[in-house]
CSV table of C-alpha atoms and ligand atoms in Angstrom, one decimal:
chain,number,residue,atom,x,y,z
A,1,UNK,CA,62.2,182.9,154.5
A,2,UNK,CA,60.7,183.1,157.8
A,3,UNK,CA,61.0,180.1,160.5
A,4,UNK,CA,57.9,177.4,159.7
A,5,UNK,CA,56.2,176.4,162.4
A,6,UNK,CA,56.8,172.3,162.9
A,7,UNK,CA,53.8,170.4,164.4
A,8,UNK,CA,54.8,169.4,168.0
A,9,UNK,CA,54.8,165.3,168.6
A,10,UNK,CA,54.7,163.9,172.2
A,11,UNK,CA,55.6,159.7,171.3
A,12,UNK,CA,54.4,157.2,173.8
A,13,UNK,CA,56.4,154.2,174.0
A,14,UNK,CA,57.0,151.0,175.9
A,15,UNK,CA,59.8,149.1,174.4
A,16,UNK,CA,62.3,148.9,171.7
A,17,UNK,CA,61.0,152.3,169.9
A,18,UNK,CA,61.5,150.6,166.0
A,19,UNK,CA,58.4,153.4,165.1
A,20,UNK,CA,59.7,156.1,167.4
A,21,UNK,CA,63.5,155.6,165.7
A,22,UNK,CA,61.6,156.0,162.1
A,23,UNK,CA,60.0,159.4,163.5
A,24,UNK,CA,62.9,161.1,164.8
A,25,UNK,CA,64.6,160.0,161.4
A,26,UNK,CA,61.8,161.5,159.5
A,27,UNK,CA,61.9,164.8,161.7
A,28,UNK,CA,66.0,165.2,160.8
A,29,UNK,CA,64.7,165.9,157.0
A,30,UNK,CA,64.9,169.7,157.0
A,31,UNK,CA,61.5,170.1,155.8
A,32,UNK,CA,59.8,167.4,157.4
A,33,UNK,CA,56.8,169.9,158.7
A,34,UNK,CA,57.4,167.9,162.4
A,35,UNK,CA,59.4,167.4,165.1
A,36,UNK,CA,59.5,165.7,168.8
A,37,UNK,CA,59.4,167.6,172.5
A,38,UNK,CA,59.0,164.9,174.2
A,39,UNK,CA,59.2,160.9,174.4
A,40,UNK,CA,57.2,159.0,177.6
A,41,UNK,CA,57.7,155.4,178.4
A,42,UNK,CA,56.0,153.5,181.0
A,43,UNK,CA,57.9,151.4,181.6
A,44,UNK,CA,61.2,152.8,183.1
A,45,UNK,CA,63.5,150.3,181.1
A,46,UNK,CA,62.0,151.0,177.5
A,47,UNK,CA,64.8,150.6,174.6
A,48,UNK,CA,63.3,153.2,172.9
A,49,UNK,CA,64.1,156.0,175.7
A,50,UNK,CA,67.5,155.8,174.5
A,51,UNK,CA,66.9,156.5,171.3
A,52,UNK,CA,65.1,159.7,172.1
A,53,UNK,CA,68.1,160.8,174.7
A,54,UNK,CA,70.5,160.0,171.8
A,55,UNK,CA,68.5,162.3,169.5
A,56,UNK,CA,68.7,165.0,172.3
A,57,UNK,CA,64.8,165.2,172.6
A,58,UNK,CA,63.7,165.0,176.6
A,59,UNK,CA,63.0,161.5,177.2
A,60,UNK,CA,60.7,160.9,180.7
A,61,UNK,CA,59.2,157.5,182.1
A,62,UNK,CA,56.8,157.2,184.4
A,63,UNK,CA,56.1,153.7,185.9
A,64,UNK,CA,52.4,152.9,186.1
A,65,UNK,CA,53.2,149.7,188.6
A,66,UNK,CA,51.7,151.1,191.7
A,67,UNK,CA,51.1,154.4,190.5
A,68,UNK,CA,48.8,156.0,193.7
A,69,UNK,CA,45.6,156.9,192.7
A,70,UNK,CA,45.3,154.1,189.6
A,71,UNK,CA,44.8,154.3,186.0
A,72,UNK,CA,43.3,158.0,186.1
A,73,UNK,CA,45.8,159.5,188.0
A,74,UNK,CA,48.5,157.9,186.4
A,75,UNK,CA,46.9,159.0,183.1
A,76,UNK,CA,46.8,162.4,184.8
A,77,UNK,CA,50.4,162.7,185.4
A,78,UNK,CA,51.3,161.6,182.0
A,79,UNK,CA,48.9,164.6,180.1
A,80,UNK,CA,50.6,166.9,182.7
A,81,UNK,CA,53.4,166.0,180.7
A,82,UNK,CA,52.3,166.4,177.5
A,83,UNK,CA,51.0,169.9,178.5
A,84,UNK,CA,54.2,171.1,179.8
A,85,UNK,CA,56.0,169.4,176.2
A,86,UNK,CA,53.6,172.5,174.3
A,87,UNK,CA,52.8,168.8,172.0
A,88,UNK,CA,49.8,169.1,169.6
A,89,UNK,CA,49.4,165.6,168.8
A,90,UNK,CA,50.0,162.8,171.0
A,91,UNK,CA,51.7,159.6,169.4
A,92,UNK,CA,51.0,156.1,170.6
A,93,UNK,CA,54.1,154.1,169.1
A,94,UNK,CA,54.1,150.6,170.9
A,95,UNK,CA,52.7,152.3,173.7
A,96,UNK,CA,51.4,148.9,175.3
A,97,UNK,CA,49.1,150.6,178.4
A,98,UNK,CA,45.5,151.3,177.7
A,99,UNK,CA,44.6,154.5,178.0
A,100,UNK,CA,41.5,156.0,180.1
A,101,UNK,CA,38.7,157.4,178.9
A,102,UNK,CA,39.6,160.5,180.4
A,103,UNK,CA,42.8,160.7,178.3
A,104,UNK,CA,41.3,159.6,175.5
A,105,UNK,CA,38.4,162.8,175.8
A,106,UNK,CA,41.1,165.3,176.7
A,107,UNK,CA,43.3,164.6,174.0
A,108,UNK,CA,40.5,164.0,171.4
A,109,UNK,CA,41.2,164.7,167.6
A,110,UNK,CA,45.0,165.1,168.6
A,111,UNK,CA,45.8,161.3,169.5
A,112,UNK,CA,46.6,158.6,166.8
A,113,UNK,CA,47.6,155.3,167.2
A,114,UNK,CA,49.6,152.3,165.3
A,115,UNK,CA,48.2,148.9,165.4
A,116,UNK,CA,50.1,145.7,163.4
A,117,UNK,CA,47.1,144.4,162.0
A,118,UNK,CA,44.5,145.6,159.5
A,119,UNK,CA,42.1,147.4,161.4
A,120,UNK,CA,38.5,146.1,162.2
A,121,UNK,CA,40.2,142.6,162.4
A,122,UNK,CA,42.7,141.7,164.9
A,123,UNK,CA,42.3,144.2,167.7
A,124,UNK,CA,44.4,143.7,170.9
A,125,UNK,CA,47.2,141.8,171.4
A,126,UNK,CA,48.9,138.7,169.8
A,127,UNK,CA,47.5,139.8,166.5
A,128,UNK,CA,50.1,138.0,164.2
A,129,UNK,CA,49.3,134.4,165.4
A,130,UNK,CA,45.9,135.4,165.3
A,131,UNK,CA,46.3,136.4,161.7
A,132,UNK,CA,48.0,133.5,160.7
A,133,UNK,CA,45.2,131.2,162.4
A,134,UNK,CA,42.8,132.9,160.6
A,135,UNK,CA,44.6,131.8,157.1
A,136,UNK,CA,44.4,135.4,155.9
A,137,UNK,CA,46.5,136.0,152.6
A,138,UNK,CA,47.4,139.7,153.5
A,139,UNK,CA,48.2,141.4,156.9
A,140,UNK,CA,49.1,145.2,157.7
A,141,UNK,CA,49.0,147.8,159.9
A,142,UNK,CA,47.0,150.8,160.3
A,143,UNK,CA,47.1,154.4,161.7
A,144,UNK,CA,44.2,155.4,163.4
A,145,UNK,CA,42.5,158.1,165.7
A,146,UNK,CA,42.0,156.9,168.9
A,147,UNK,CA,38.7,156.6,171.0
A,148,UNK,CA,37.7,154.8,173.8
A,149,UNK,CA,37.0,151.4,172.4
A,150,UNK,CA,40.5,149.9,172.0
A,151,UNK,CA,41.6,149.8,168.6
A,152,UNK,CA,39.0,151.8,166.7
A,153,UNK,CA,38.6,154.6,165.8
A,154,UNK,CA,38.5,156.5,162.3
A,155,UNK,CA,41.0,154.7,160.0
A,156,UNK,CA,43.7,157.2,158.4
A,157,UNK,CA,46.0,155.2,156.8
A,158,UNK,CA,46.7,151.1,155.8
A,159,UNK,CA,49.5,149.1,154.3
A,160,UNK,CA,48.9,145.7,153.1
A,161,UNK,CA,51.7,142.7,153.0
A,162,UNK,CA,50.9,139.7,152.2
A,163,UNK,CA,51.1,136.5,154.2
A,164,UNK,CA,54.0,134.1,152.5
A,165,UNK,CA,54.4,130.0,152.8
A,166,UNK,CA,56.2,129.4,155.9
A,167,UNK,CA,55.5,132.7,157.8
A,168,UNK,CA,55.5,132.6,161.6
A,169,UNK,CA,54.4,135.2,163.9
A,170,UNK,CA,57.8,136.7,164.0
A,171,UNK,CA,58.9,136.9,159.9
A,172,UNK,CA,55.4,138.2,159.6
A,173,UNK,CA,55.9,140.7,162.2
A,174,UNK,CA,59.0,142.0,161.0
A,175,UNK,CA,57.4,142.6,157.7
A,176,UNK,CA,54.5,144.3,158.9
A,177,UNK,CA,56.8,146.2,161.0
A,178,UNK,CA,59.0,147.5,157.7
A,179,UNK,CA,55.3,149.3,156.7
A,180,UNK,CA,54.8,150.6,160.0
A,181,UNK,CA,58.1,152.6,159.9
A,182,UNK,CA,57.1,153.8,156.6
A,183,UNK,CA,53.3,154.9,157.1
A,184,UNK,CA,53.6,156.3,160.7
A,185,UNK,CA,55.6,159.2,159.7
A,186,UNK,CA,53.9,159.8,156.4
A,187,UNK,CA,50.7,159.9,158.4
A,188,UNK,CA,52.1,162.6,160.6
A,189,UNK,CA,53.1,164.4,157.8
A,190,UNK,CA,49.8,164.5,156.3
A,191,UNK,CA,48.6,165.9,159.7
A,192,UNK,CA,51.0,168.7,160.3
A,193,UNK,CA,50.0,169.8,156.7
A,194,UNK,CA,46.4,170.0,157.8
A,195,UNK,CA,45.1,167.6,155.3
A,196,UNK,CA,43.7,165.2,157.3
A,197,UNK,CA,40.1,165.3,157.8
A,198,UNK,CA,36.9,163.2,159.5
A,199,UNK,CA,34.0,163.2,158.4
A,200,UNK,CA,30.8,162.7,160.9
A,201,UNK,CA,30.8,158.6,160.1
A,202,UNK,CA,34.3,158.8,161.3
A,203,UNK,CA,35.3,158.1,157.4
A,204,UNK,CA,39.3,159.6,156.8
A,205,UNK,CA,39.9,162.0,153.8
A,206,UNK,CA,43.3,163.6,153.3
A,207,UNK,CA,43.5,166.4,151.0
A,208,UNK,CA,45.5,166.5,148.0
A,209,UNK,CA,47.7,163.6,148.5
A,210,UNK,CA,49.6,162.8,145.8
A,211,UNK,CA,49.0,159.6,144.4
A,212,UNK,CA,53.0,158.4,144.9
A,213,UNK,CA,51.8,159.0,148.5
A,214,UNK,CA,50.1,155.9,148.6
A,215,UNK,CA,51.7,153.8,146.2
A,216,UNK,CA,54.7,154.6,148.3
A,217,UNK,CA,53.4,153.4,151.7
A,218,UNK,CA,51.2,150.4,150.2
A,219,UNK,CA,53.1,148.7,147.5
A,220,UNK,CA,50.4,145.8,146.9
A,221,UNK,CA,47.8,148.1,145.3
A,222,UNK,CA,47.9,150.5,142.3
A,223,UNK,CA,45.9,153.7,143.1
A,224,UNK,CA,43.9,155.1,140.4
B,1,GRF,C1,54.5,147.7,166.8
B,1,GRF,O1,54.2,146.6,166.1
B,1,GRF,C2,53.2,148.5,167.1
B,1,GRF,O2,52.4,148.5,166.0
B,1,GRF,C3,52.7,147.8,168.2
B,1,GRF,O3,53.8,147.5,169.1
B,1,GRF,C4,55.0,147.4,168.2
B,1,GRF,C5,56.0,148.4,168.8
B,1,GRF,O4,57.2,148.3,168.2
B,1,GRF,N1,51.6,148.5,168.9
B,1,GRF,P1,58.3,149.4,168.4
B,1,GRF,O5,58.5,149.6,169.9
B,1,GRF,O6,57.9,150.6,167.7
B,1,GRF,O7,59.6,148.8,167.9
């Protein structure tokens, strides 16, 4: 059999890396259809750059504190980067730095993000307290395409947990978290098989996905 040709992942990251440690672990499968070239942090101290350097996969940070030039030039620097990796699909995991527009339109179609909430409600930050002071029943996370507005974009994938007696912002967190490891790198997967699609009201379809596909990453709800 010939060599396969793995979809190329740059990760953006700015702390511990939980999401980036599930991707590498997903890319070790022998036939997982991706695999990292490069992991970029800006901040220089970011856990997660030591997970990539452990994993052998060229690991850069870039501090953004004082960058010259500001947001666009730093934002500059950072797709330099991503060129020179040969990435086809940027991946924002934790990366807590908005983006410009700039970056946004250069990298357009080929940049997904994770957010810990589910997606129209709760954008930005602090979203579990916010959740729980709403009195929702269920929380998640979601996988989306990104575009300017923060947050937005097309939706590709969801998981659902539900908010339990007692929850804080840090047990819900964690059990939010436990989804995001699991749908991040199925999303990718779905994406390097060229199954993802958008359609022009920004409405997700992926092709031919099994139905254990999404019973697997969202255990509250029976597909069918
Ligand atoms: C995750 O909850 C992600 O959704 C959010 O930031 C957190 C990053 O966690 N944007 P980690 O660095 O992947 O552990």
């Amino acid at each position: 059999m010939g060599k396969v040709t793995k979809l190329k992942l740059a990760v953006l990251i700015s702390g511990g890396g939980s999401n980036l440690q599930a991707i590498i672990d997903a890319c070790n499968a022998p036939d997982y259809p991706a695999e990292i070239v490069l992991v970029f942090s800006n901040q220089l101290d970011a856990g997660g750059l030591e997970r990539g350097r452990r994993a052998g996969i060229r690991s850069e940070a870039i501090s953004h504190k004082g960058y010259p030039g500001g947001r666009e030039a730093y934002d500059n620097a950072v797709s330099t980067l991503i060129e020179e990796s040969g990435a086809d699909l940027v991946v924002l995991a934790g990366y807590l730095r908005l983006v410009s527009e700039s970056f946004v339109t250069r990298w357009k179609d080929k940049l997904i993000n994770i957010h810990p909430s589910l997606l129209p409600s709760f954008k930005g930050l602090g979203v579990h307290q916010a959740a729980l002071d709403a009195g929702v029943k269920f929380a998640g996370c979601t996988v989306h395409y990104v575009v300017p507005e923060v947050d937005s974009g097309p939706i590709i994938a969801q998981a659902v947990v539900p908010v339990l007696p007692g929850d804080d912002a840090g047990k819900l967190a964690q059990r939010i978290l436990k989804q995001e490891h699991r749908i991040y790198p199925q999303v990718i997967r779905w994406i390097a098989e060229g199954r993802v699609s958008v359609d022009a009201k920004g409405i997700v379809t992926v092709a031919d996905a099994p139905k254990a596909d999404f019973a697997e990453i969202n255990p509250a709800l029976e597909p069918g």
